[in-house]
Short mmCIF file of C-alpha atoms in Angstrom, two decimals:
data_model
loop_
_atom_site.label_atom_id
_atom_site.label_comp_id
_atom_site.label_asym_id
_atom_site.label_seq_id
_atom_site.Cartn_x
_atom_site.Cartn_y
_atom_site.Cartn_z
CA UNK P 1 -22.59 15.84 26.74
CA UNK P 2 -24.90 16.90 23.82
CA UNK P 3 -28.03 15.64 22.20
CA UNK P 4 -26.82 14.44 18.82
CA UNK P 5 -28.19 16.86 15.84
CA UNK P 6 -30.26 15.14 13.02
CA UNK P 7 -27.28 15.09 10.45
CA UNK P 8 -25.18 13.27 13.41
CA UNK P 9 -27.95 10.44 14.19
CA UNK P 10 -28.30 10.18 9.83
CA UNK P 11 -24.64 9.67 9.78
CA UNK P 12 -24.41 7.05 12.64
CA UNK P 13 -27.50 5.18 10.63
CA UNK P 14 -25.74 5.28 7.79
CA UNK P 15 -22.18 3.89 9.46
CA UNK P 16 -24.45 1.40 11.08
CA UNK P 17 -25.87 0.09 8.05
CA UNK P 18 -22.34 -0.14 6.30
CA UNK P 19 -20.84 -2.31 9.65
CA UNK P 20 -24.22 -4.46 9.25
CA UNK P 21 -23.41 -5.11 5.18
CA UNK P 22 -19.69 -5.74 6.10
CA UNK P 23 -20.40 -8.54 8.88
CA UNK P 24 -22.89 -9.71 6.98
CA UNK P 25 -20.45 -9.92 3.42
CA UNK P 26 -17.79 -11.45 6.32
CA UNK P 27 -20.28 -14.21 7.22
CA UNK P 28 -20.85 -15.19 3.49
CA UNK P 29 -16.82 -15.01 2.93
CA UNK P 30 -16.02 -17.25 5.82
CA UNK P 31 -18.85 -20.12 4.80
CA UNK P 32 -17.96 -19.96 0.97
CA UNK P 33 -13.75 -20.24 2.11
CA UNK P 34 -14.83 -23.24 4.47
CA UNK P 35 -16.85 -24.54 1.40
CA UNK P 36 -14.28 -24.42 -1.35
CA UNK P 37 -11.32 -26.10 1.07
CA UNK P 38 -13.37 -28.34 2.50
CA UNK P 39 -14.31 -29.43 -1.22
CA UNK P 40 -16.67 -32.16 -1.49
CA UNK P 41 -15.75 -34.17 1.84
CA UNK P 42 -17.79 -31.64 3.84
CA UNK P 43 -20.97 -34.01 2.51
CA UNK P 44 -18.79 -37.07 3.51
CA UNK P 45 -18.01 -37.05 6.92
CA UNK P 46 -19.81 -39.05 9.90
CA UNK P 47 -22.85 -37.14 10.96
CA UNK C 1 -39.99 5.01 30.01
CA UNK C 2 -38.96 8.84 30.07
CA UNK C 3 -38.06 10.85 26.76
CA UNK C 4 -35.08 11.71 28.94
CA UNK C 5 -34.33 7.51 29.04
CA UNK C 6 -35.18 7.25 25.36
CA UNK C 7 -32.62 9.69 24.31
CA UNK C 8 -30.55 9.05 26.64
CA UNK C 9 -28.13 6.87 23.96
CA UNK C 10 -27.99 9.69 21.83
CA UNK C 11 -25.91 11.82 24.31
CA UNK C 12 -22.51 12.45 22.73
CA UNK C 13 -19.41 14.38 23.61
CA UNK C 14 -18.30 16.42 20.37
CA UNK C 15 -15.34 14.22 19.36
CA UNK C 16 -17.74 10.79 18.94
CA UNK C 17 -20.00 11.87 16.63
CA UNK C 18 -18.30 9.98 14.20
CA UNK C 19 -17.56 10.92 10.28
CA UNK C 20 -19.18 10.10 6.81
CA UNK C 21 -18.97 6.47 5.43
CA UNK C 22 -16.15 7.67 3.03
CA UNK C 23 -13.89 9.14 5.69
CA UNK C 24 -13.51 6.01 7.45
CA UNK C 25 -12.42 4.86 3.06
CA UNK C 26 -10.10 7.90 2.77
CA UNK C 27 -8.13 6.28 6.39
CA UNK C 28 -7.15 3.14 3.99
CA UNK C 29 -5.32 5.32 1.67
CA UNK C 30 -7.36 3.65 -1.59
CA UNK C 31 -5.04 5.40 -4.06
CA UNK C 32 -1.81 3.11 -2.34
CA UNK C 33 -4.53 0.39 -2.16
CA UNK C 34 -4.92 0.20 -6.22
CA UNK C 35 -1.16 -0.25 -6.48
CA UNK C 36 -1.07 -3.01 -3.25
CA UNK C 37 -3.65 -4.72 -5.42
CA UNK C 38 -2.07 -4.70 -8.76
CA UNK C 39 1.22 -5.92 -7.56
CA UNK C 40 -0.16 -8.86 -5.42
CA UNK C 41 -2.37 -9.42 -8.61
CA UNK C 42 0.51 -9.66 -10.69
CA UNK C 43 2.28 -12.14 -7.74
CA UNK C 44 -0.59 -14.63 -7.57
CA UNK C 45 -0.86 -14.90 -11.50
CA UNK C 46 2.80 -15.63 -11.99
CA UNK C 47 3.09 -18.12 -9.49
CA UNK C 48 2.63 -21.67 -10.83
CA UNK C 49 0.52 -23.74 -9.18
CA UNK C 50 -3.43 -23.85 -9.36
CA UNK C 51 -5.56 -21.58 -6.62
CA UNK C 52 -9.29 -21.82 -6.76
CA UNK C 53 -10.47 -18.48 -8.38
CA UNK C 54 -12.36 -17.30 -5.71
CA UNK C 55 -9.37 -18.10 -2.93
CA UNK C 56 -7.54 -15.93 -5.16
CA UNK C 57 -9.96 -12.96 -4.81
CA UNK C 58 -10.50 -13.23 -1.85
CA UNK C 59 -6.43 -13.62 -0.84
CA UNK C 60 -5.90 -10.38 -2.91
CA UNK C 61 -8.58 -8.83 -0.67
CA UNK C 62 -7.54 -9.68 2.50
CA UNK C 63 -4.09 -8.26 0.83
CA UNK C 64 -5.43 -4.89 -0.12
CA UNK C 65 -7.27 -4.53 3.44
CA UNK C 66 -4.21 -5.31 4.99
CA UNK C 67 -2.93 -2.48 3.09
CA UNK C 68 -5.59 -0.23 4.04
CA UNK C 69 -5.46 -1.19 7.87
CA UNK C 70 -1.90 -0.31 7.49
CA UNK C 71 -2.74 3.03 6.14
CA UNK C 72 -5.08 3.97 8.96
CA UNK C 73 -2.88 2.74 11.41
CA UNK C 74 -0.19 4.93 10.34
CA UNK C 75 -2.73 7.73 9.80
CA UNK C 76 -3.54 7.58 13.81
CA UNK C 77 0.12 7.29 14.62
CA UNK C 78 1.00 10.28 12.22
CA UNK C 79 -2.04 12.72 12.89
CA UNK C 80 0.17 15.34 14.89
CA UNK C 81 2.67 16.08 11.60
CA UNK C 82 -0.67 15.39 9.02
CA UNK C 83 -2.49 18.04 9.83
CA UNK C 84 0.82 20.60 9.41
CA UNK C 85 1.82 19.63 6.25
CA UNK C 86 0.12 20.60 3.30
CA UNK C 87 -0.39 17.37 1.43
CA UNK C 88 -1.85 15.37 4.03
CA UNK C 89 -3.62 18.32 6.05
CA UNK C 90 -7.22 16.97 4.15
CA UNK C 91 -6.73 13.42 5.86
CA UNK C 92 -9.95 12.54 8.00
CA UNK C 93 -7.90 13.04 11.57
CA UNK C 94 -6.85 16.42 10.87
CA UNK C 95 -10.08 17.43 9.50
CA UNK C 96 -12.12 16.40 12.56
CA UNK C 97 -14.09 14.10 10.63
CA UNK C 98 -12.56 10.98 12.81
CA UNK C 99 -10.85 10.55 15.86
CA UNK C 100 -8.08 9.21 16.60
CA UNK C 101 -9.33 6.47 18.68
CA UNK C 102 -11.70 5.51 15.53
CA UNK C 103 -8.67 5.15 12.86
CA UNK C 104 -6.86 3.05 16.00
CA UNK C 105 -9.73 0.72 16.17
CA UNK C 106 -10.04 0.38 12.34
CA UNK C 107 -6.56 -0.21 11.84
CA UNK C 108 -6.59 -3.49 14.53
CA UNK C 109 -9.74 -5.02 13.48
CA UNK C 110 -9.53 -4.77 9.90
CA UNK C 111 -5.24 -6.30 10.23
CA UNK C 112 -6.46 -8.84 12.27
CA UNK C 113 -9.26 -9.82 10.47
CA UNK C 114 -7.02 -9.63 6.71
CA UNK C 115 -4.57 -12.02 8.38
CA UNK C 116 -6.98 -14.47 9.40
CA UNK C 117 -8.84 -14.66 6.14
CA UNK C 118 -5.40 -14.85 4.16
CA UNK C 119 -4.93 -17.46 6.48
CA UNK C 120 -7.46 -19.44 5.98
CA UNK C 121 -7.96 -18.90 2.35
CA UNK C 122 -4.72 -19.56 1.10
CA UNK C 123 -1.69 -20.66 3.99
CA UNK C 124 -0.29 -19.42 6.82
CA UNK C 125 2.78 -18.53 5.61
CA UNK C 126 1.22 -15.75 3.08
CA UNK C 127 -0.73 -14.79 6.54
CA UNK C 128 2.53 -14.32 8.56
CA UNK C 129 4.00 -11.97 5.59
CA UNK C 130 1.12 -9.70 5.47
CA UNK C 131 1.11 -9.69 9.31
CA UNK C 132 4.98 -8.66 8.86
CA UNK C 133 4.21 -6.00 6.04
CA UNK C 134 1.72 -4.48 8.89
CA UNK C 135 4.18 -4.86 11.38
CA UNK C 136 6.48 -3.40 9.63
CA UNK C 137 5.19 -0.66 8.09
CA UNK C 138 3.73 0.46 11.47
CA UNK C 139 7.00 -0.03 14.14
CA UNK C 140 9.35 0.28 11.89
CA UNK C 141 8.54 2.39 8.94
CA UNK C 142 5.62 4.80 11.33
CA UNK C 143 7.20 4.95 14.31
CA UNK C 144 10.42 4.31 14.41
CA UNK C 145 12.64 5.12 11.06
CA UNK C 146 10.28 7.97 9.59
CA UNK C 147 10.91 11.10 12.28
CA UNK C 148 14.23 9.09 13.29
CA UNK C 149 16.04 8.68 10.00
CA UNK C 150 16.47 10.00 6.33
CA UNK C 151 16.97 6.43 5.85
CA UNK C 152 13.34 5.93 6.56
CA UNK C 153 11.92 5.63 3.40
CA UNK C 154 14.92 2.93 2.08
CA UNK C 155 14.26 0.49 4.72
CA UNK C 156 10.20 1.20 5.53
CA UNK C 157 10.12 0.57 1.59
CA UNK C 158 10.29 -3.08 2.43
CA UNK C 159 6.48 -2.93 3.72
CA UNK C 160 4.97 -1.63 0.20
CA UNK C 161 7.24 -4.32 -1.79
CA UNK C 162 5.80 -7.42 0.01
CA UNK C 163 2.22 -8.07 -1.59
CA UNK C 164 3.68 -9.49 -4.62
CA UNK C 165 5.85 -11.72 -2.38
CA UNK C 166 2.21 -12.25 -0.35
CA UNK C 167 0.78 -13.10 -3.49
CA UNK C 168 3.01 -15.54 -4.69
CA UNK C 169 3.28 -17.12 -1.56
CA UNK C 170 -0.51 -17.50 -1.38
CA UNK C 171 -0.42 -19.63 -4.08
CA UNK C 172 2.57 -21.41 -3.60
CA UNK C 173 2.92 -21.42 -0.17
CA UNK C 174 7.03 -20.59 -0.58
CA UNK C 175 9.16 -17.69 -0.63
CA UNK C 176 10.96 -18.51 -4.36
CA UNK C 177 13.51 -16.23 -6.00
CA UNK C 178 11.15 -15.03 -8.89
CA UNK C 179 9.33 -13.39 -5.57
CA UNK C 180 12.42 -11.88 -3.80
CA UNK C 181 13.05 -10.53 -7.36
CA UNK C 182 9.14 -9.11 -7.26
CA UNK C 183 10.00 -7.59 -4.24
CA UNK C 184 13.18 -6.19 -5.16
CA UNK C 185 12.29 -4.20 -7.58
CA UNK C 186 9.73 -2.40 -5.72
CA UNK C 187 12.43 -2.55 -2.71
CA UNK C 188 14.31 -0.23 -5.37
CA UNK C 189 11.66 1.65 -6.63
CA UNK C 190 10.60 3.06 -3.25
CA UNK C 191 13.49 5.30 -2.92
CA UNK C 192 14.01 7.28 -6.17
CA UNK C 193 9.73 7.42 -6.23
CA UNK C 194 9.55 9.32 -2.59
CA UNK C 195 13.17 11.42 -3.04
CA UNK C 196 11.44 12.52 -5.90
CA UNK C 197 8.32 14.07 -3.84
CA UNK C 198 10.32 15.02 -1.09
CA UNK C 199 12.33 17.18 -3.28
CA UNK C 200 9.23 19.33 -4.58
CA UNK C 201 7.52 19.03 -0.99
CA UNK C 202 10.41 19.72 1.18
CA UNK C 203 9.22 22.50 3.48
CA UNK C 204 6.18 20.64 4.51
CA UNK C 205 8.91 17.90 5.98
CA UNK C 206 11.14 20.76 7.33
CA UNK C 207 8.29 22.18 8.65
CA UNK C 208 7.29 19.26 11.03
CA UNK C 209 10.37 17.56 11.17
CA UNK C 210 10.53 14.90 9.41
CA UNK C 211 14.21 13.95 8.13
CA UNK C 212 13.74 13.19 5.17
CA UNK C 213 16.69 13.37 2.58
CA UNK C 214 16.00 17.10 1.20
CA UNK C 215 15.81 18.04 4.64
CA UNK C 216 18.51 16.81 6.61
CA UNK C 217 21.83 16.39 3.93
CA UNK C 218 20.20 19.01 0.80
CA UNK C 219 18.56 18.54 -2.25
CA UNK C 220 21.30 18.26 -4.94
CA UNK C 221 22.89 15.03 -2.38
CA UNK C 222 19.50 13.78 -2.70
CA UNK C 223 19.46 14.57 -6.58
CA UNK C 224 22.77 11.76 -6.30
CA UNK C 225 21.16 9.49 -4.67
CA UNK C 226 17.74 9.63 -6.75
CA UNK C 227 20.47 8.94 -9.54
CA UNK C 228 22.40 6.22 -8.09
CA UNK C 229 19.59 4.39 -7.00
CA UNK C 230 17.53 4.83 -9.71
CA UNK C 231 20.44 2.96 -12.08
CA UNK C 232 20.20 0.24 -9.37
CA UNK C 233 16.41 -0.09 -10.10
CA UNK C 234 17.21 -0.47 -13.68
CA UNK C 235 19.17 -3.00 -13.25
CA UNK C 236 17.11 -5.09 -10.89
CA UNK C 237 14.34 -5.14 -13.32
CA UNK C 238 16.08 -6.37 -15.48
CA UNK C 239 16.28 -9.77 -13.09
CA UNK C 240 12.99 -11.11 -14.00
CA UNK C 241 14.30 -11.57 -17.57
CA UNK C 242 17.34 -13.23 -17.02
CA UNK C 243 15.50 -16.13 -14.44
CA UNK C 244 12.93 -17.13 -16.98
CA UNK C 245 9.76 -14.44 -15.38
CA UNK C 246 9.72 -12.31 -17.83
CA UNK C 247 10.28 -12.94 -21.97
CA UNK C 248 11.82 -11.15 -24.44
CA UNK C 249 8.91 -8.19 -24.18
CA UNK C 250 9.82 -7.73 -20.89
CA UNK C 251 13.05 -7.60 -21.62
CA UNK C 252 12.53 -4.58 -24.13
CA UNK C 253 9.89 -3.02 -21.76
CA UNK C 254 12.20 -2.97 -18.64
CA UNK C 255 14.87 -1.99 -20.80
CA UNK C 256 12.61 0.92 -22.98
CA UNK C 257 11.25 1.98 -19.38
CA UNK C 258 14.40 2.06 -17.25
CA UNK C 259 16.03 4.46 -20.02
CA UNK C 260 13.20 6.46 -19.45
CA UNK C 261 13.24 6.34 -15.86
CA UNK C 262 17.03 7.48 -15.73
CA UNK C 263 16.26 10.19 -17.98
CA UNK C 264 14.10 11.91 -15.72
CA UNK C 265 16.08 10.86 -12.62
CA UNK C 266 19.09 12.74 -14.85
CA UNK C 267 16.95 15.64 -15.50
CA UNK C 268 16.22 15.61 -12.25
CA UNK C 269 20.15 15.72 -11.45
CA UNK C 270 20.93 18.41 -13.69
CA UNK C 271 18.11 20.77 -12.98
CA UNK C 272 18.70 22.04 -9.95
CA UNK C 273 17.13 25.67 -9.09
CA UNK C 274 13.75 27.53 -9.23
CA UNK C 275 10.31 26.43 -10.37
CA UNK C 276 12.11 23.89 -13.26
CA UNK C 277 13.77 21.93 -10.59
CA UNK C 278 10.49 21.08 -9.00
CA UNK C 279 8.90 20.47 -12.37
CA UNK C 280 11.12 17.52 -12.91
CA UNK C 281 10.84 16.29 -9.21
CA UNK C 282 7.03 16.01 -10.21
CA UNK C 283 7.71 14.86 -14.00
CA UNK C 284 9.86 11.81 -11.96
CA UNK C 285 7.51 11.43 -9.28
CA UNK C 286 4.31 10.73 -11.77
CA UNK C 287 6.72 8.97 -14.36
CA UNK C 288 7.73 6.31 -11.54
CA UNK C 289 4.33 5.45 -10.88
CA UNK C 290 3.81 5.00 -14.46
CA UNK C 291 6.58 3.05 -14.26
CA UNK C 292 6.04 0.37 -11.86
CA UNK C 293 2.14 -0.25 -13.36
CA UNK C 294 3.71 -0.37 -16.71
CA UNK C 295 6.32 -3.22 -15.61
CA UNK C 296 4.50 -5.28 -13.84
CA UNK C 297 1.40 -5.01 -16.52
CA UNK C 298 4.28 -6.30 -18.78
CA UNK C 299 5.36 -9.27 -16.46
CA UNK C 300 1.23 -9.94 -16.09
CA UNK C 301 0.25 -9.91 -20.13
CA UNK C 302 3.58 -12.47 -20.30
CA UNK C 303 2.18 -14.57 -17.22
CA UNK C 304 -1.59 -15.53 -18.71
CA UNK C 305 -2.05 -14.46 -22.02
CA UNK C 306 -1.10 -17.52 -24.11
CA UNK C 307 1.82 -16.86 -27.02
CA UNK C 308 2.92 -13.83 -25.88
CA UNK C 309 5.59 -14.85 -23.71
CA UNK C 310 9.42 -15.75 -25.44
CA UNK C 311 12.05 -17.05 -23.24
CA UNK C 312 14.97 -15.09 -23.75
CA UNK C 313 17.34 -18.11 -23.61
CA UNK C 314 18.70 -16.53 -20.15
CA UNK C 315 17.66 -18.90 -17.32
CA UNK C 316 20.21 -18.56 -14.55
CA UNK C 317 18.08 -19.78 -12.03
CA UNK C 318 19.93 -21.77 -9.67
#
């Protein structure tokens, strides 16, 4: 075991960012795909 | 709380330090990416039938990760032979820049994930053919056929000819002819397009054993069979005409492009020693990639630009 050098810790924030953007784009995918099939009915439905 | 505590998470052993953003890219082979996209591009357009614009994109993108998972997949299973053969030796595994257990992980999450967005984009039918492409192209293309085989590439071919079959199917949620005929022709393509690679790289395959065609029964029977099969290609892409895909400009494009192609597959049968022989290994190689864009390009302009498509009075679609 090693303490991480300053280029290794900017690399890891940068791959962290980059995971963060991608789960983030994921989230938007998944609502605007349960939007579109869903179509209008998901506003008519019994609440 | 101790500095020893508050650095205690940035303790690493020299293998997980992890690589650059565009290492983790490089494991999802972009370059076969681009062509996984074109083709199920080309699928999903010709397929009648309506699919919201942005199910599309996102069905094609779920295709070309897919594609990508598949490539880092087969880049962990493959890192022992990668990193001894000249063309892959700048991969990210051999280079140190990821482990192996990183392109592993990547592979699984971004296949699983693919499939279930195909899934729930588009059907589950165009879901279980990706999931078979990745299947495929992993336990039987990767491990199995490619160090077993110099067969490998004729049957593992099937995994790169499905996304246009994915694509179609994504819209229409069947398997049709016009999309077995999409996938033939790739099916076909795969052969002649990798002999003619192996030819000009064959000691990097001898050298880790790989048996591939060059290496295990010669070049000039591999010269025969980059022939043979390459007249077979011709002739398959030729189907799309004759079932009412393509028009009468596909009919002179397949036809102007096939002529080509066996002209450099004969070139490549005649020319058989010193640097010239290689030469027209990598004149094929390049031309076949040329090829299959400019086909399908053909087959897409037909598809969606209005007018330009004739029938060419063959239609012997069952």
């Amino acid at each position: 075991m090693r303490f991480m050098k300053e280029d290794e810790v900017k690399k890891r924030n940068r791959r962290s960012i980059v995971i963060g953007l991608i789960l983030l784009a994921f989230a938007i995918l998944f609502y605007a795909i349960t939007i579109i099939r869903l179509g209008g009915d998901v506003f008519n439905r019994p609440l | 709380m101790s500095d020893v505590s508050l650095n205690f998470q940035d303790h690493v052993s020299p293998q997980t330090t992890g690589g650059e953003v565009q290492d983790y890219v490089a494991l999802l082979k972009p370059r076969v990416m681009s062509l996984v996209v074109f083709t199920s591009v080309v699928g999903l357009a010709l397929a009648p039938g309506p699919i919201h614009p942005f199910l599309g994109f996102v069905a094609v993108l779920a295709i070309a990760v897919g594609a990508g998972a598949s490539g880092a997949l087969n880049m962990w299973f493959d890192a022992d032979i990668d990193g001894a053969m000249q063309r892959t030796a700048a991969r990210p595994i051999p280079r140190g820049r990821v482990s192996k257990d990183e392109a592993l992980a990547l592979g699984v999450v971004l296949s699983a994930f693919s499939i279930l967005v195909l899934g729930l984009a588009t059907n589950w039918i165009a879901a279980g053919l990706l999931a078979l492409t990745i299947g495929f192209y992993l336990f039987v293309y990767t491990m199995w056929l490619k160090r077993k085989t110099p067969q490998n590439i004729v049957i593992g071919g099937a995994a790169g000819a499905f996304p246009p079959m994915i694509g179609w199917t994504a819209v229409t949620g069947t398997v049709s002819l016009e999309s077995i005929i999409l996938f033939l022709i790739i099916f076909m393509w795969t052969p002649p397009h990798f002999w003619a690679l192996a030819l000009y790289r064959c000691r990097d395959y001898t050298r880790v054993g790989v048996p591939m065609l060059p290496v295990v029964e010669g070049p000039d029977s591999t010269r025969t069979h980059i022939l043979v099969y390459s007249v077979i290609l011709c002739a398959v892409s030729l189907l799309p005409a004759f079932i009412g895909l393509g028009g009468v400009l596909y009919l002179f494009a397949s036809s102007a492009l096939g002529a080509a192609f066996l002209y450099y597959a004969w070139q490549v049968y005649c020319v058989r020693h010193g640097d010239k022989a290689d030469k027209t290994a990598k004149r094929l190689f390049v031309f076949s990639i040329f090829y299959l864009f400019a086909l399908y390009l053909v087959l897409l302009l037909e598809g969606i630009v209005p007018g330009i498509m004739m029938p060419t009075g063959f239609d012997f679609k069952v």
